[in-house]
Amino acid sequence: MKQFLRLIATVCVAGLVCGFTAPKDDVEKRVEKLLAKMTLEEKIGQMNQLSYSREQPMVSAAKEGKVGSILNLVDPAVINRIQRAAVEESRLGIPVLFSRDVIHGFKTIFPIPLGLAASFDPAMVEAGARVAAEEATAAGIRWTFSPMLDIARDPRWGRVAEGSGEDPYLDSRMAEAMVRGYQTDNLADPTAMAACVKHFVGYGAAEGGRDYNSTNIPPTLMHNVYLPPFEAAVKAGAQTAMTSFNDNDGIPATGNRYMLRDVLRESWGFDGFVVTDWNSAGEMVVHGFAEDNKDAGRIALNAGVDMDMTTGAFINYIPELIEEGKVKMEDVDNAVRNILRVKFRLGLFENPYVEEGLTEKEFYAPDHLEIAKKSAEESVILLQNNNNVLPLKGVKRLVVAGPLADAPYDQLGTWIFDGDQKHTVTPLAALRDMYGKDVEIIYEPGVKYVRSNDTADIPAAVAATKSADAVVVFVGEEARLSGEAHSLANIDLLGAQSQLLAELKATGKPVVAVVMAGRPMTIGKDLANCDAMLYSFHPGTMGGPAIADLLFGKAVPSGKTPMSFLRVVGQVPLYYNHNMGGRPTNRPIRLLADLPVEQNQTSVGGTSNYLDVEHTPLFPFGYGLSYTTFEYSNIKLDKEVYGMNDVIRVEFDLANTGSYDATEVAQLYTRDLVGSVARPVRELKKFDRITLKAGETKHIVFEVPVSELAFYNSELVKAVEPGKFQLWVAGDSNSGKPLSFEVK
Ligand code: BGC
C-alpha cells in the first residue's frame, strides 16, 4: 500500500503519467531511439560516474550531459536541482541516476550483512532490504551498491562484515533476497532501487586477509565457489554489477574480459550495466596492468565495463581512443545501451524527481524498527550456555559491563553513511527500559572502549558483580575495526576486554558475554571466562532490544554461524567445505606438549594437522545453540538410486525436546564421493528455519533436484557426475550421520 501511495504521490508531483515497468520491447525501442540521437560526448557522459562534491559543478555536468550517475548525495532538494538541470536543461534530457552505499539499511540500520546471513532467513533479509529501499528512495537514491557477495574464508579481512560468509549456497540465497527486496518485481516503482552485485570477482580471497590484496583463485574454485552467488543474483534480476579492486592471477577485475564478457554477459545473460569500483580503472595503472589512465580506459571498455566510477578514464579518453582505433564505437554504444536500459526500467524518464518531504515519514518508521529488531534477534548466535545460565531467571540485580554495552555508534557496524546513532537503542538502554522495572540494572563498564588497556575501572565492575545475581558483559570490536581497508592480523579481543571477563568470572557469579563484532573473532580463551556467550555481529539500530529479549528469554536464539570460528588466527583459511586431501586428520593427534625430546624424524602416519592446536574450528559453519534442544530422527531418502532428472526427497522428524518454543535452522549437506576433480567434504544444498513449540515434533520434507549436485570440472564444464554420494540433515556442518545414495 505504502509503495502504491508513494507511486501515485510521486507521479502527481512530477505531473507525469504512471511509469510501471514497461514491456521489454518498448524499453529496447526507447533505448535505440535515444541512442540514435546521441553525440559521442553525450554517450561518454552517460558512462561517467562522479562523486558529489559541490552543487554547482554537478549542476553544470548535468546540464552539459557529462554525467550519467552521481554517488554520495542524499539531499532530496539538491538531487532535484541537479536532476532538473539534466532533465530540463540538457540537450537530450537524460536523467541522472543517484547512487549510494546502502549496505545494511539507510537510516534504520539492520545487522551487518554477516549477521543477516547468520539468520539463515532470506524472507527476513528481503523485508530488511525493502525497508532500506523505502528509506533510501525517499532521499532520492535509486541505485545501491549492494549486495556484496564476496565469499570470505579469512576473518582477518575487514570486509567479511559486508558479506554472507564462507558458503556459496547461503550467500546465493541472501543475494536473491536482497535483490528482490531492493528492486521488487517492478523496477519503475519509485521505491525500487537497482541492486549492484559486487565485487566482481574474487575480492574476498585477498592474500593474507589484507584488503585490496591480490587473489589467486584457480578456475574451478572460481566457478564452483566464488561465482555462484553472483550468478544467483543476476538470475534474480540484479541490474548492475561492480568490478572489484583485486587482480586475480595477475588480471585486475576491471580489465577481466573473460569474467565481464564471457561469464557475466554471455553465459549468464546479464543485460544491466557494469560499473567499476572507486577508481579501480585508474588503479590498473598502479597494478602495472595499464600504462596510464587512458590505457586503463581502453582496457576497461574492451573488457566490458560500462560506467567508470571516478577515474574519468572514459569521459577524458574515449574520443582519442576511438580515433586511434583502440576502442570500438560499437562497444561505446553497447555500454550506453546497458546504462539507458536500466534508467528506462527504473522509470527515471517518467519519474526523475524525488518527492521532497517523504523522509520524515519513512526514516525510522515504527514498522522499519520492528523488522530491524526481528532481524537483530535472528542474527544472534548462542555459542555457549553452560548450566543453562541463559535465559536469565530469577535475576533481581544485574550488572551490565563491557565497552559495548552502551556504544550507540559502534553497534551499528561498518558502512553506515546515513544511519544516525541518536536512534540507536543500546543494550543498556533497552535493559533499563524493558526490564528495569523488575530488575535492578547496575552499569559498570569496567573497560571504557574496546582497545583500551586501562584496567583501573575493572575493580568497580567486579565489586558490583559480587553483590549482584549475574553480569552481562558486552565486548567485541568497534565498528571501525572491520569493513573496507580495516583488516586485522590479530582477531582476539583487544585491550583489557579478556581480562575484564576473567576477573568477573573469578567472582563466581554467572557471567554472560555478548560479543558484538564485524567478524568471527578468536574468542576461544574467553569462552572459559564466561558461562554463556551470545555472538552478535554488529546488530544495528535495534540491537539493544533484540539482545535484551534474548537475555531474558522473551526471544530464543536461532542464529547459526555463517563462517567457521577459528581457535587461533594461524588456522586461516579454515572453512567447512574444504577438500578431503590425501591425509586428513581423523584421530586424536599428539600435540606439542606430548612430543618426546629428540624424537626421530618421521612422516609415517602423518596427517594434516598442527602440532600446537587442533585442526578443527572452534565452532563449525552452521553452528548455534538454542534455549531448547532439537532432535533429528527418521531421516530417510525416497530412493537409493536417482536419475539425472530426479528430485532427491529427504524426510525427517524434527523434535523440540526442550522447554522453550524455538526455531531451528535445519541444514542439508551432500558430498560427492568421487569426482573428476576432488569434491568438498560437505556442501550445503538446502536449509530452512523450522519453528516448533516445546515438545512438538514436525515431519519435514526437503527436496533437492539432482541437477543441483552439478559442479564445474577441470574443463569448466558444469555437470552432475554419476556415482556415489552422501547426504546429511543436521543442525550444523559437522553433525549428523550420512545417508548414502547413487546417481546414475
Ligand atoms: C568500495 C565499494 C563501494 C564504493 C563506493 C569502494 O571503495 O570498495 O564497495 O561501493 O567504494 O562507495
Coordinates of C-alpha atoms and ligand atoms in Angstrom, one line a residue, residues 49 71-72 100-101 103 144-146 148 150 159 162 196 198-199 203 211-212 242-245 276-279 309 415 417 484, ligand 1:
Q49 CA 30.0 8.5 -12.6
L71 CA 27.2 9.0 -5.9
N72 CA 27.2 10.2 -2.3
R100 CA 24.7 5.3 -2.6
D101 CA 26.2 2.6 -0.5
I103 CA 24.6 -1.7 2.7
T144 CA 22.5 1.0 -4.1
F145 CA 26.0 -0.7 -4.2
S146 CA 24.7 -3.8 -2.5
M148 CA 28.3 -7.6 -1.5
D150 CA 32.3 -11.9 -1.8
R159 CA 35.1 -6.8 4.7
E162 CA 29.8 -6.9 4.5
C196 CA 24.6 -3.8 -7.6
K198 CA 29.9 -6.6 -6.0
H199 CA 32.8 -7.0 -6.1
Y203 CA 37.8 -9.9 -3.9
D211 CA 42.1 -5.7 1.9
Y212 CA 42.8 -4.8 -1.7
M242 CA 30.7 -3.7 -9.8
T243 CA 34.2 -4.8 -10.7
S244 CA 36.5 -5.5 -7.8
F245 CA 39.8 -3.9 -6.9
T276 CA 34.0 0.0 -11.8
D277 CA 34.7 0.2 -8.2
W278 CA 36.0 3.6 -7.0
N279 CA 38.9 4.5 -9.3
M309 CA 33.4 5.4 -11.1
W415 CA 29.1 1.2 6.2
F417 CA 26.9 6.6 6.0
E484 CA 36.8 -1.7 4.0
Ligands
BGC1 C1 34.1 0.2 -2.2 C2 32.8 -0.2 -2.8 C3 31.8 1.0 -2.7 C4 32.5 2.1 -3.4 C5 31.6 3.4 -3.5 C6 34.6 1.5 -2.7 O1 35.7 1.9 -2.0 O2 35.0 -0.9 -2.4 O3 32.3 -1.3 -2.1 O4 30.6 0.6 -3.2 O5 33.7 2.5 -2.7 O6 31.5 4.0 -2.2

